[in-house]
GROMACS .gro file of C-alpha atoms in nm:
model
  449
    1UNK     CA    1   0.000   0.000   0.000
    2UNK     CA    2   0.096   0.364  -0.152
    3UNK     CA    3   0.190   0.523   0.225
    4UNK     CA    4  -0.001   0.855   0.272
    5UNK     CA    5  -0.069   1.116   0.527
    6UNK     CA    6  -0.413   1.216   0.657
    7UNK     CA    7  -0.546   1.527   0.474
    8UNK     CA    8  -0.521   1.804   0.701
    9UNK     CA    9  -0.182   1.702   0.860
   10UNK     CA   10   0.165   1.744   0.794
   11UNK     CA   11   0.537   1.586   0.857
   12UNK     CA   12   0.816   1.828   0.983
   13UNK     CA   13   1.146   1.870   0.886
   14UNK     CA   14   1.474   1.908   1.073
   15UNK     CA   15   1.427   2.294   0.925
   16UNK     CA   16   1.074   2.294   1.000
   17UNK     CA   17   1.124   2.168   1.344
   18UNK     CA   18   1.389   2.413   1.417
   19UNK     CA   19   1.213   2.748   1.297
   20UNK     CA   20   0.885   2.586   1.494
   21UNK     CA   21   1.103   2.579   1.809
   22UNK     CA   22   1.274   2.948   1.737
   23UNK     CA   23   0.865   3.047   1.771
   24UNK     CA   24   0.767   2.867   2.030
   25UNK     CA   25   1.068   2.946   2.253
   26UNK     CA   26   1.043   3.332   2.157
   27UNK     CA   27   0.673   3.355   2.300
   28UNK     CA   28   0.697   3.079   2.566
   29UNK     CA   29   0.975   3.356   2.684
   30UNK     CA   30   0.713   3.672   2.635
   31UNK     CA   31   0.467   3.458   2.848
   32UNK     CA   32   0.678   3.399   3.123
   33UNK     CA   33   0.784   3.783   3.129
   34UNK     CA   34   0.456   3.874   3.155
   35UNK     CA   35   0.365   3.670   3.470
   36UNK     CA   36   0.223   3.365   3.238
   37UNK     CA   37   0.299   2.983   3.424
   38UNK     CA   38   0.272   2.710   3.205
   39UNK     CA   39   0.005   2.416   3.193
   40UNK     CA   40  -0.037   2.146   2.981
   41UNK     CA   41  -0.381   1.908   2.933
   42UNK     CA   42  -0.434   1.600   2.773
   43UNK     CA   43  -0.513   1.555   2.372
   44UNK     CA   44  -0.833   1.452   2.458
   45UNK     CA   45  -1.124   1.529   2.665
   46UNK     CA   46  -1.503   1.425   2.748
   47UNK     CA   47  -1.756   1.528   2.483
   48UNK     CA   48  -1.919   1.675   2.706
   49UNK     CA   49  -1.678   1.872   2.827
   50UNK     CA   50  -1.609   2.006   2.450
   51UNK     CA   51  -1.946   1.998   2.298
   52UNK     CA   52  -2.194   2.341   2.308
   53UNK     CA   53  -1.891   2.563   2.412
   54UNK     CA   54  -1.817   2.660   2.034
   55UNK     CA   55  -2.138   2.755   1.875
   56UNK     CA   56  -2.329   2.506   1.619
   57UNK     CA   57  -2.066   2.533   1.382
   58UNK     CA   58  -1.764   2.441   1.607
   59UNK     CA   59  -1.916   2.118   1.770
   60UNK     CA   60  -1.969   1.997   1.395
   61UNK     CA   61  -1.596   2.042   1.364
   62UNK     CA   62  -1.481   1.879   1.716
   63UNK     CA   63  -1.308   1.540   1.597
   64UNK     CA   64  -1.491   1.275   1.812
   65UNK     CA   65  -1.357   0.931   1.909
   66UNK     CA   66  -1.480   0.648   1.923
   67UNK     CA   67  -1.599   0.449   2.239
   68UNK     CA   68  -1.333   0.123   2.330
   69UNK     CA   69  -1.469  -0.212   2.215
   70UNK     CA   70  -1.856  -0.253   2.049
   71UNK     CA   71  -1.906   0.096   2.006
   72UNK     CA   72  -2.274  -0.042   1.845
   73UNK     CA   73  -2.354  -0.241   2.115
   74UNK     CA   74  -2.547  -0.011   2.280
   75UNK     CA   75  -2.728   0.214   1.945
   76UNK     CA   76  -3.057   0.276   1.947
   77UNK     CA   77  -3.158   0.075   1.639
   78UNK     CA   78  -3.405   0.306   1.503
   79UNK     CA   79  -3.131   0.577   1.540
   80UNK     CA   80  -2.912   0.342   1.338
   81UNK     CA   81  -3.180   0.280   1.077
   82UNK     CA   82  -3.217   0.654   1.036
   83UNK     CA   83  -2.882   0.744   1.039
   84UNK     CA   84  -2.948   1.000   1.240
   85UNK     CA   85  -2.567   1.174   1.330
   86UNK     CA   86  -2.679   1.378   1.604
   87UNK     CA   87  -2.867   1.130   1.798
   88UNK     CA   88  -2.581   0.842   1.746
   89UNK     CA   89  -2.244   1.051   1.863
   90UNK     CA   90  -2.353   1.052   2.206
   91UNK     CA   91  -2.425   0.646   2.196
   92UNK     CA   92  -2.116   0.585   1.978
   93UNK     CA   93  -1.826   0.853   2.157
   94UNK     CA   94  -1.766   0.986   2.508
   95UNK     CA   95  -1.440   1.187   2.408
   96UNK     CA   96  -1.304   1.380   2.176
   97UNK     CA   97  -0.974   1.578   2.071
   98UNK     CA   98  -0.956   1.910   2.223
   99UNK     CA   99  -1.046   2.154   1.983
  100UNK     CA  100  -0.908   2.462   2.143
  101UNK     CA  101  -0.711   2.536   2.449
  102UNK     CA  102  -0.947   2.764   2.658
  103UNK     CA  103  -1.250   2.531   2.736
  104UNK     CA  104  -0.970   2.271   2.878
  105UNK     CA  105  -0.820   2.544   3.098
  106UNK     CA  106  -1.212   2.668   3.203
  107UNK     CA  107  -1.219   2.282   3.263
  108UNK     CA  108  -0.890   2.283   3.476
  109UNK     CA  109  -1.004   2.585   3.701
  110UNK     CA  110  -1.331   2.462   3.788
  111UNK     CA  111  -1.152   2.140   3.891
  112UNK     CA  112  -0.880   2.355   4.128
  113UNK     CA  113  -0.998   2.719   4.131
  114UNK     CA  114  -1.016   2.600   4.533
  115UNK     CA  115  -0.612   2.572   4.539
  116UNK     CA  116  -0.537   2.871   4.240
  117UNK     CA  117  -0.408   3.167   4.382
  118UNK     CA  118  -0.597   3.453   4.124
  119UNK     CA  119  -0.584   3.617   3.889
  120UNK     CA  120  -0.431   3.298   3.752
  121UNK     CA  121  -0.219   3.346   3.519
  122UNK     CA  122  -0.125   3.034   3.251
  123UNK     CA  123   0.017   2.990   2.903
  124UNK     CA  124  -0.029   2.646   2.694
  125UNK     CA  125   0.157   2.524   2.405
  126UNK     CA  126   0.023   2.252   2.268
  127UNK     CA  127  -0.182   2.070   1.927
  128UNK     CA  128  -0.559   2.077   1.892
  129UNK     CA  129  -0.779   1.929   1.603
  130UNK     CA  130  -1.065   2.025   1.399
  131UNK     CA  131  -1.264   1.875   1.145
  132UNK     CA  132  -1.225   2.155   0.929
  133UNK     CA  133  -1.198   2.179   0.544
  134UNK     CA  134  -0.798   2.216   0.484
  135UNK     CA  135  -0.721   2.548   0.303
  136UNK     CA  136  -0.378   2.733   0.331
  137UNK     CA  137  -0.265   2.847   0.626
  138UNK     CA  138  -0.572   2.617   0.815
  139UNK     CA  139  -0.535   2.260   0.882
  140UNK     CA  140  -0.662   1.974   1.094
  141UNK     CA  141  -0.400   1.926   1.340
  142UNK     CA  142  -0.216   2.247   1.449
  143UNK     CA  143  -0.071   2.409   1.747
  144UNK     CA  144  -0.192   2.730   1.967
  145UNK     CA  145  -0.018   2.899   2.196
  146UNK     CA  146  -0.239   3.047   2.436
  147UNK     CA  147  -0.242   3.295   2.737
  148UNK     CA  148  -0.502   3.360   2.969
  149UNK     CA  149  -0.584   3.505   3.291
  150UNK     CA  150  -0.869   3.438   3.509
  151UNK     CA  151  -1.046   3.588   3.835
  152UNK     CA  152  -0.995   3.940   3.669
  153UNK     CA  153  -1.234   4.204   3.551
  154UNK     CA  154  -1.012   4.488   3.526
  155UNK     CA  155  -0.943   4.609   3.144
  156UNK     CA  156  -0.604   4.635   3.252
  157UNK     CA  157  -0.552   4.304   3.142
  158UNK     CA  158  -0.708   4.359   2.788
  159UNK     CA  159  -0.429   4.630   2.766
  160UNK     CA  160  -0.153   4.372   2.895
  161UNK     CA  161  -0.256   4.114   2.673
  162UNK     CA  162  -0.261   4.370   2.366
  163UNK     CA  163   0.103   4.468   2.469
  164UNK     CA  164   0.196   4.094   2.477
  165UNK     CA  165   0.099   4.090   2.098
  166UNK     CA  166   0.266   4.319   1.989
  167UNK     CA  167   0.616   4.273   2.194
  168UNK     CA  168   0.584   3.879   2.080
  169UNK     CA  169   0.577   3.956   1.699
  170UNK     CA  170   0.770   4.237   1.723
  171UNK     CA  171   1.046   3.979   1.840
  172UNK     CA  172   0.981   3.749   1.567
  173UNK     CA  173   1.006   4.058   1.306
  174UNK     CA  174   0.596   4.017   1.194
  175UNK     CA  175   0.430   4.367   1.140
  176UNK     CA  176   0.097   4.335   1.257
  177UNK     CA  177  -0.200   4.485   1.313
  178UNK     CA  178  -0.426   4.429   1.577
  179UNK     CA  179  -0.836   4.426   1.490
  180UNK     CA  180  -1.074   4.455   1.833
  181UNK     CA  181  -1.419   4.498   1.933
  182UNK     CA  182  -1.630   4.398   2.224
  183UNK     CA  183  -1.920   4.132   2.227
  184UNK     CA  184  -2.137   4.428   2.439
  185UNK     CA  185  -2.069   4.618   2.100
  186UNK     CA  186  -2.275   4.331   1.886
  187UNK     CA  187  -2.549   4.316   2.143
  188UNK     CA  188  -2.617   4.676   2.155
  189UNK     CA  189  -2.593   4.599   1.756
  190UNK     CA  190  -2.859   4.348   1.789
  191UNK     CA  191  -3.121   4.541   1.992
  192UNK     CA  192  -2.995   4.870   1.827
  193UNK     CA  193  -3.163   4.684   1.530
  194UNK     CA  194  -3.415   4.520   1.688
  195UNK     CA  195  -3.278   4.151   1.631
  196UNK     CA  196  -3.198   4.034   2.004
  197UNK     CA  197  -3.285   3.747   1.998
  198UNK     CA  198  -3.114   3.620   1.683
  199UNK     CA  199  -2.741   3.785   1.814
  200UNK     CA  200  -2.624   3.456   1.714
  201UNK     CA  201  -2.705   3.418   1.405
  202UNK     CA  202  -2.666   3.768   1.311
  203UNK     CA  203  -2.262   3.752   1.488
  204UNK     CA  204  -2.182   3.447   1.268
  205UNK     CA  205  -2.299   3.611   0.970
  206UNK     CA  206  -2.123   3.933   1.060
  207UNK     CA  207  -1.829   3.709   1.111
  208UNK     CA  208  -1.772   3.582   0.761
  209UNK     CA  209  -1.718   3.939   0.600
  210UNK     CA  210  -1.370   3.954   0.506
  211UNK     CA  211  -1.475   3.582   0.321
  212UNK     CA  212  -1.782   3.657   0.159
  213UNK     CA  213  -1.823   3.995   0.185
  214UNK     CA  214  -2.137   4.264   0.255
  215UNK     CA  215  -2.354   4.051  -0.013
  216UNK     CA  216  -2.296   3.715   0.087
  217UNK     CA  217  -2.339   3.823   0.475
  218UNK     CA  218  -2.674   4.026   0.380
  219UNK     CA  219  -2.789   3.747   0.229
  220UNK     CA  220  -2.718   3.485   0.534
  221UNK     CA  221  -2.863   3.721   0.756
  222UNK     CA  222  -3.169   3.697   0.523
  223UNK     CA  223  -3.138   3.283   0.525
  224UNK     CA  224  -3.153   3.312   0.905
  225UNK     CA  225  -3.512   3.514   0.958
  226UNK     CA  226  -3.320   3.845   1.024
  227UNK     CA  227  -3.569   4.150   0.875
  228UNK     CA  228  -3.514   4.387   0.573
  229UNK     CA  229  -3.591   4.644   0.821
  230UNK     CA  230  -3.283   4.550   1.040
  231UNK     CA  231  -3.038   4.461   0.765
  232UNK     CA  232  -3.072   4.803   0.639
  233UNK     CA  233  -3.040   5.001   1.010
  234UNK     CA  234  -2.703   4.797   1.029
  235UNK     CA  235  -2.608   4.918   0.696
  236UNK     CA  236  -2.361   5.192   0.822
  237UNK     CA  237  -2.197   4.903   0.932
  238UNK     CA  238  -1.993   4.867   0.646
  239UNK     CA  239  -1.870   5.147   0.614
  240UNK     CA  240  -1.658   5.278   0.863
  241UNK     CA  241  -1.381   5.532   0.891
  242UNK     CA  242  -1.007   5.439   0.957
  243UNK     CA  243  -1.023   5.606   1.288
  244UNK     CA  244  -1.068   5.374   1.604
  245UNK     CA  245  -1.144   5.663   1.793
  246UNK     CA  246  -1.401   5.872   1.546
  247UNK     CA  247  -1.642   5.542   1.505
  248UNK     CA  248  -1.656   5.473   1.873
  249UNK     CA  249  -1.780   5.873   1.944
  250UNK     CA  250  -1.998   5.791   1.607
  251UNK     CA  251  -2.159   5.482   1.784
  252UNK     CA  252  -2.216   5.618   2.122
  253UNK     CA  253  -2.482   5.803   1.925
  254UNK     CA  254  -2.673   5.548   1.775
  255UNK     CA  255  -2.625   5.363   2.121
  256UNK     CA  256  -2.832   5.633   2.272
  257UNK     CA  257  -3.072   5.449   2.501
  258UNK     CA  258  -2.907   5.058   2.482
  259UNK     CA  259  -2.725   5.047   2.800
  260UNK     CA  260  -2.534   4.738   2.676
  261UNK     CA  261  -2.379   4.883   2.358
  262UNK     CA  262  -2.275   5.244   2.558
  263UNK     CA  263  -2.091   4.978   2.797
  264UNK     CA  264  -1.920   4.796   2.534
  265UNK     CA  265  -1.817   5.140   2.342
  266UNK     CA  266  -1.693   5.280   2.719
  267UNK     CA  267  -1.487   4.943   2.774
  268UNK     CA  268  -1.338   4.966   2.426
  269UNK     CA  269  -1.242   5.308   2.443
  270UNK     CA  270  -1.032   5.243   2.756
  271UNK     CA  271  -0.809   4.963   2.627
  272UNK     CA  272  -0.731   5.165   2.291
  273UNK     CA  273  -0.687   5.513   2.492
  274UNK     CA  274  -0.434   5.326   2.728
  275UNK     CA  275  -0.263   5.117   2.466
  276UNK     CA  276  -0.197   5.390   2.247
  277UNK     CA  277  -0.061   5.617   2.548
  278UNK     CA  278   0.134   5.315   2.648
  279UNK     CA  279   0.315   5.400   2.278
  280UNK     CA  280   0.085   5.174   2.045
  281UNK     CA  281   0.076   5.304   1.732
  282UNK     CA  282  -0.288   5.420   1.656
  283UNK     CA  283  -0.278   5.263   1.268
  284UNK     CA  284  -0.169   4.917   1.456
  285UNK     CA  285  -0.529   4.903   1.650
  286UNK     CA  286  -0.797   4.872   1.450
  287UNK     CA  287  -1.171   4.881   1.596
  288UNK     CA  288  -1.319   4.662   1.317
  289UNK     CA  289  -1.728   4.677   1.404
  290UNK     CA  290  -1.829   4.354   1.228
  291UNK     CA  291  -1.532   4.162   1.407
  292UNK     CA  292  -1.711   3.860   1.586
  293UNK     CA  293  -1.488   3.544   1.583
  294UNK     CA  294  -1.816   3.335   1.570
  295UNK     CA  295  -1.794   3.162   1.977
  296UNK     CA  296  -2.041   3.203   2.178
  297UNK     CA  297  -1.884   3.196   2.429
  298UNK     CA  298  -1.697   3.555   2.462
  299UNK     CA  299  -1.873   3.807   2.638
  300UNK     CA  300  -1.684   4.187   2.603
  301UNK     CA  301  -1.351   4.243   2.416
  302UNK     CA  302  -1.246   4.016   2.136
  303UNK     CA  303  -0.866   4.029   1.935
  304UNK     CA  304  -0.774   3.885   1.587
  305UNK     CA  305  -0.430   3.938   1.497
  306UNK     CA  306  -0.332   4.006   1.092
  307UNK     CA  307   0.002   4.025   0.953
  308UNK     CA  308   0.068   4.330   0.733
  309UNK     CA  309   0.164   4.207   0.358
  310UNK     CA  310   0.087   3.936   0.322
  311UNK     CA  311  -0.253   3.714   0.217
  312UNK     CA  312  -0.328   3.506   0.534
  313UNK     CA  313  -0.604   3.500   0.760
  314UNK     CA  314  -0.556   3.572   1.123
  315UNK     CA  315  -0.255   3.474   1.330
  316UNK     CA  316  -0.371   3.547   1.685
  317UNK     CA  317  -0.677   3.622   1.802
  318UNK     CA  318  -0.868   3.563   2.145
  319UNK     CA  319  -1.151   3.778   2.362
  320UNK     CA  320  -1.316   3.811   2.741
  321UNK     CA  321  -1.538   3.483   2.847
  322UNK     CA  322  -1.636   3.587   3.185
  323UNK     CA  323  -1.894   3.306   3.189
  324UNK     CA  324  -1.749   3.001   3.072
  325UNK     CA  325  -1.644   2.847   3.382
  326UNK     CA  326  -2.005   2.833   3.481
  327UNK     CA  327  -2.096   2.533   3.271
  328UNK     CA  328  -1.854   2.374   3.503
  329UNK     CA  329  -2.068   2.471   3.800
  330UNK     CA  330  -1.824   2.731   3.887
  331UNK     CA  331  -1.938   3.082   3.876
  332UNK     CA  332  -1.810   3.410   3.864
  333UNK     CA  333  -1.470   3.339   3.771
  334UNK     CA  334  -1.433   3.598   3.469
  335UNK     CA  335  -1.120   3.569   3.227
  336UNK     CA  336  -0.967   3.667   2.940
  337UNK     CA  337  -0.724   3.511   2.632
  338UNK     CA  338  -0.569   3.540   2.354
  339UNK     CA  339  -0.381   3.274   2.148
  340UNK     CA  340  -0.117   3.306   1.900
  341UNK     CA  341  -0.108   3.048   1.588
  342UNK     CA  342   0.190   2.865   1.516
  343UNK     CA  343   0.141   2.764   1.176
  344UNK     CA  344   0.041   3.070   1.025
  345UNK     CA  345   0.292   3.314   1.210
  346UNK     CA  346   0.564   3.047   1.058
  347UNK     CA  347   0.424   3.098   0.710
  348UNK     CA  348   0.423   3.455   0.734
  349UNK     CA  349   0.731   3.450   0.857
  350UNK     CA  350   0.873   3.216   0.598
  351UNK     CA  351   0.676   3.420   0.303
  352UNK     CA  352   0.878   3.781   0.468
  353UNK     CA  353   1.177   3.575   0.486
  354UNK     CA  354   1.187   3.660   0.863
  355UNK     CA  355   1.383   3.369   1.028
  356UNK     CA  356   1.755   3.403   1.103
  357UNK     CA  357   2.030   3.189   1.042
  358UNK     CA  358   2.037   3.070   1.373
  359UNK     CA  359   1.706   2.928   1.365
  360UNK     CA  360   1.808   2.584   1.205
  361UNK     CA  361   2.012   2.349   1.410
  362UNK     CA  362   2.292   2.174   1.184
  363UNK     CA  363   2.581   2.005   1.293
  364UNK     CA  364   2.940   2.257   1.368
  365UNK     CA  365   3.156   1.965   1.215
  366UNK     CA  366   3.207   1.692   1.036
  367UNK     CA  367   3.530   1.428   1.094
  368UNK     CA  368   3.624   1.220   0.836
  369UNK     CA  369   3.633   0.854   0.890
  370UNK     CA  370   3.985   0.677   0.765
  371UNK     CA  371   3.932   0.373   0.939
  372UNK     CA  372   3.896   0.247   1.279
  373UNK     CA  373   4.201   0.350   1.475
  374UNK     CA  374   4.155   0.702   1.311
  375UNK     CA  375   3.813   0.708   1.401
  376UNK     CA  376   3.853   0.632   1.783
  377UNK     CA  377   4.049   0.939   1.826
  378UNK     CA  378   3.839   1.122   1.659
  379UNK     CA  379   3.518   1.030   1.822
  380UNK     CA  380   3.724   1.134   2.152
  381UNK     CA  381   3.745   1.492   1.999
  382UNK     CA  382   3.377   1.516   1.941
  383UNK     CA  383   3.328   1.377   2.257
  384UNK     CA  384   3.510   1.738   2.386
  385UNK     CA  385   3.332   1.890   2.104
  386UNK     CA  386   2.954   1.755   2.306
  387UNK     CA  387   3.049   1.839   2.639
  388UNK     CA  388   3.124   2.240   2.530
  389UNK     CA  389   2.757   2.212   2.361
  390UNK     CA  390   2.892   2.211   2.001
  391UNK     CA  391   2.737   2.028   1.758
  392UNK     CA  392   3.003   1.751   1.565
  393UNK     CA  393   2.990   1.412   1.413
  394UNK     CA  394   3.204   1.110   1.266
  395UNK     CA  395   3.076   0.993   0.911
  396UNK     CA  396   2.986   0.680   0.983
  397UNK     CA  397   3.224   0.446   0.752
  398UNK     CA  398   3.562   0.467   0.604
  399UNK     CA  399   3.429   0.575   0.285
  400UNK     CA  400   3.593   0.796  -0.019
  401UNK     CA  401   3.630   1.152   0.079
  402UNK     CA  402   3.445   1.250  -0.253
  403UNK     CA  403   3.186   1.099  -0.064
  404UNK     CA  404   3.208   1.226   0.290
  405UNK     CA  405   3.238   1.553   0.133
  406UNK     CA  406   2.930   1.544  -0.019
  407UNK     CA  407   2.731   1.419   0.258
  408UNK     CA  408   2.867   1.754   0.452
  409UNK     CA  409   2.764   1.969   0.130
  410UNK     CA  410   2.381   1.845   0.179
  411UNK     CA  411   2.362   1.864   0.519
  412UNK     CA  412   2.514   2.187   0.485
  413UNK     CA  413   2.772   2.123   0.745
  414UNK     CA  414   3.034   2.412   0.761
  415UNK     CA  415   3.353   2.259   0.837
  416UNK     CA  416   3.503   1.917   0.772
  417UNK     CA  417   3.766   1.820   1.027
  418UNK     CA  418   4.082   1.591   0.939
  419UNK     CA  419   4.205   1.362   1.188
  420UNK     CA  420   4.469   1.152   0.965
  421UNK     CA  421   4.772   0.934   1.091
  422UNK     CA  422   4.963   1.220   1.109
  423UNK     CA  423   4.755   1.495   1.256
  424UNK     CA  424   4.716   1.213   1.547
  425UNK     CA  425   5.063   1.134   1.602
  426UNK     CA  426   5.145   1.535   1.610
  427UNK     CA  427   4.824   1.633   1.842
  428UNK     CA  428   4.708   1.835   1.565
  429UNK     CA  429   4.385   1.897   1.336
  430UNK     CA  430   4.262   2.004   1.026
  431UNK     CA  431   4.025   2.189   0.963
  432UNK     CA  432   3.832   2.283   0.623
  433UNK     CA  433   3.610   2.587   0.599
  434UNK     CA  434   3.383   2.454   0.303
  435UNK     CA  435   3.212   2.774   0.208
  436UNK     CA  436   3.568   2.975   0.146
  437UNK     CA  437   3.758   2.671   0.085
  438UNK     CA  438   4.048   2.789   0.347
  439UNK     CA  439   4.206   2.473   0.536
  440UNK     CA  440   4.438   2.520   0.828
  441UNK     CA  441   4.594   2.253   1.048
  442UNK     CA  442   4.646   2.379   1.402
  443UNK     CA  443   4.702   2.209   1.746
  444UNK     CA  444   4.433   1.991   1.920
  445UNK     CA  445   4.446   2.219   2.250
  446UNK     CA  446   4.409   2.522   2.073
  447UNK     CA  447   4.098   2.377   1.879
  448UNK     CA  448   3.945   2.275   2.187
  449UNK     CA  449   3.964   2.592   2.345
   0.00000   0.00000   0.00000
């Protein structure tokens, strides 16, 4: 059988690996100096535990697994003859892959919020999975890198995490601009309009703007029952002004009576006022009005991250969820996130050509292999080499130097190291720089040091 990988999924290079790493350790070190401890939790959780956290659309993407042994033992049979989906998960699967980060961590403080010390603060590296159509820069298996802190209301935190942004991908060398709004904002939208009680169908649509534009989410609001009328009052919705500021004064007006939406506005106004006094450049914060990220479960400010210049979707992006620890029968434990994504930030950065030199391991040097007595000695050298945390290696057999030469070449090893009959009975080395060409031959003790 033809070997092949799952769609969705990838394999990783020694290269990829290494510039994956250079990421990882370059925020994992922003977390930490922003008060962020780490946690990890496991690949998989109960369904439960995942399912009616994401909205209708997410739980049809959560990857569910199968129940050990006769998962059909115990189907309803009319269920089966139906083939009725919704009705069988629950009788076939009890868990599932995580398909973010931040309903495991709600998960983990409603087990322990009894021995947290809060606000807790915790960052999380680690894969999730989703059952989502592959596209590039989106994939089934993938990693986020998330920071959150809970038992917080202050927007002082909103303005932290913003700063975290942009000091993170101003390490990695991304330009990026940061879109906001605030859930309050959309629910002042929706009775602004007239259309409470279809806010989430109206925030999904609103959601898919940048993908289908004002057309295709006029006519899902239409598909989902949502009035003419209202469609029309929300029309100045689409066209807003490049100043953060300006729309937020502009919307306090309409918000004139819809105590929700002035709240959201007030809340908003804060973390931009502060973050740009705090030296954030004005044309890096966007207030983007039809920003909704489509889970139902934030409840004020919401963040999606974009790289500037180049095509990609969002590369970060998170929001406030003051309730969600509730479904856990833990209440009033309010928090805020934001996650970073991996895979995207790598190909923007590998599209700007953004990685340095140093972000791909290889091997320092290379020692030719002339047979076994040569080889003995020289596996003592690397042995020096290891212990001073420089990478070196012995080709493996006694092979023609053509050869060993161009294994080095591939692998893009920089020097090639001579440790002939000679060089061992005078305690010396040679060494070949194979980008210039130079070769020297110098004492052993002086290479070592």
């Amino acid at each position: 059988m033809k070997p092949s990988l799952a769609k969705g999924t990838r394999d990783f290079t020694a290269q990829e690996v290494s510039r994956r790493k250079y990421i990882i350790n370059t925020l994992q070190k922003n977390f930490e100096l922003f008060g962020f401890q780490p946690l990890e939790t496991p690949s998989f959780e109960n369904l439960s535990t995942l399912t009616g956290k994401y909205g209708e659309e997410g739980d049809r993407l959560i990857f569910k697994i199968l129940s050990s042994g006769n998962y059909t033992e115990k189907v309803n049979e009319n269920d089966w003859q139906n083939k009725d989906a919704k009705k069988l998960t629950s009788q076939i699967s009890d868990k599932a892959l995580r398909y973010d980060l931040t309903v495991p961590f709600a998960r983990f403080v409603a087990m322990n919020h009894g021995q947290l010390t809060f606000p807790f603060k915790r960052y999380q590296i680690q894969p999730v999975w989703r059952a989502d159509r592959p596209q590039k820069g989106r994939f089934r298996e993938f990693y986020q890198c998330d920071a959150d802190v809970v038992g917080s209301e202050s927007l002082w935190q909103e303005v932290e995490l913003v700063q975290l942004y942009f000091k993170a991908f101003k390490e990695l060398g991304v330009p990026v601009a940061i879109q906001m709004n605030n859930r309050k904002i959309l629910s002042g939208l929706a009775e602004y309009a007239g259309i409470t009680e279809q806010l989430i169908d109206f925030t999904v649509a609103l959601d898919k703007l940048d993908k289908i534009g004002k057309d295709g989410v006029t006519k899902e609001m239409q598909e989902k029952g949502i009035s003419d009328v209202a469609i029309e009052k929300l029309d100045f919705l689409f066209h807003q002004k490049n100043n953060a500021l300006e729309n937020l004064q502009e919307l306090k007006v309409k918000f004139e009576g819809v105590e929700v939406g002035i709240q959201g506005v007030t809340e908003l106004e804060f973390v931009l006022s502060k973050a740009m006094e705090l030296g954030i450049d004005s044309q890096d914060l966007v207030f983007n009005i039809t920003l909704a990220r489509g889970l139902d479960y934030y409840t004020g400010a919401i963040f999606e991250v974009k790289a500037k210049g180049v095509e990609m979707g969002s590369i970060g992006g998170g929001g406030r969820y003051n309730n969600l620890t509730e479904v856990f029968g833990v209440k009033n434990i309010p928090g805020i996130g934001i996650s970073f994504g991996l895979d995207r930030t790598y190909l923007v950065m590998e599209e700007l050509g953004l990685f340095p030199e140093n972000a791909t391991v290889k091997v320092e040097y290379l020692f030719a292999n002339y047979g076994e007595d040569e080889a003995i000695e020289a596996m003592k050298l690397i042995a020096k080499l290891r212990e001073k945390g420089i990478s070196a290696e012995l080709y493996p057999e006694a092979a023609k130097l053509k050869k060993q030469f161009a294994y080095a070449e591939k692998k893009e090893i920089p020097h090639l190291v001579f440790l002939g009959k000679d060089e061992i009975e005078n305690a010396r080395i040679t060494i070949k720089n194979l980008a210039s060409g130079e070769q020297e031959t110098i004492e052993q003790s002086e290479f070592l040091k």
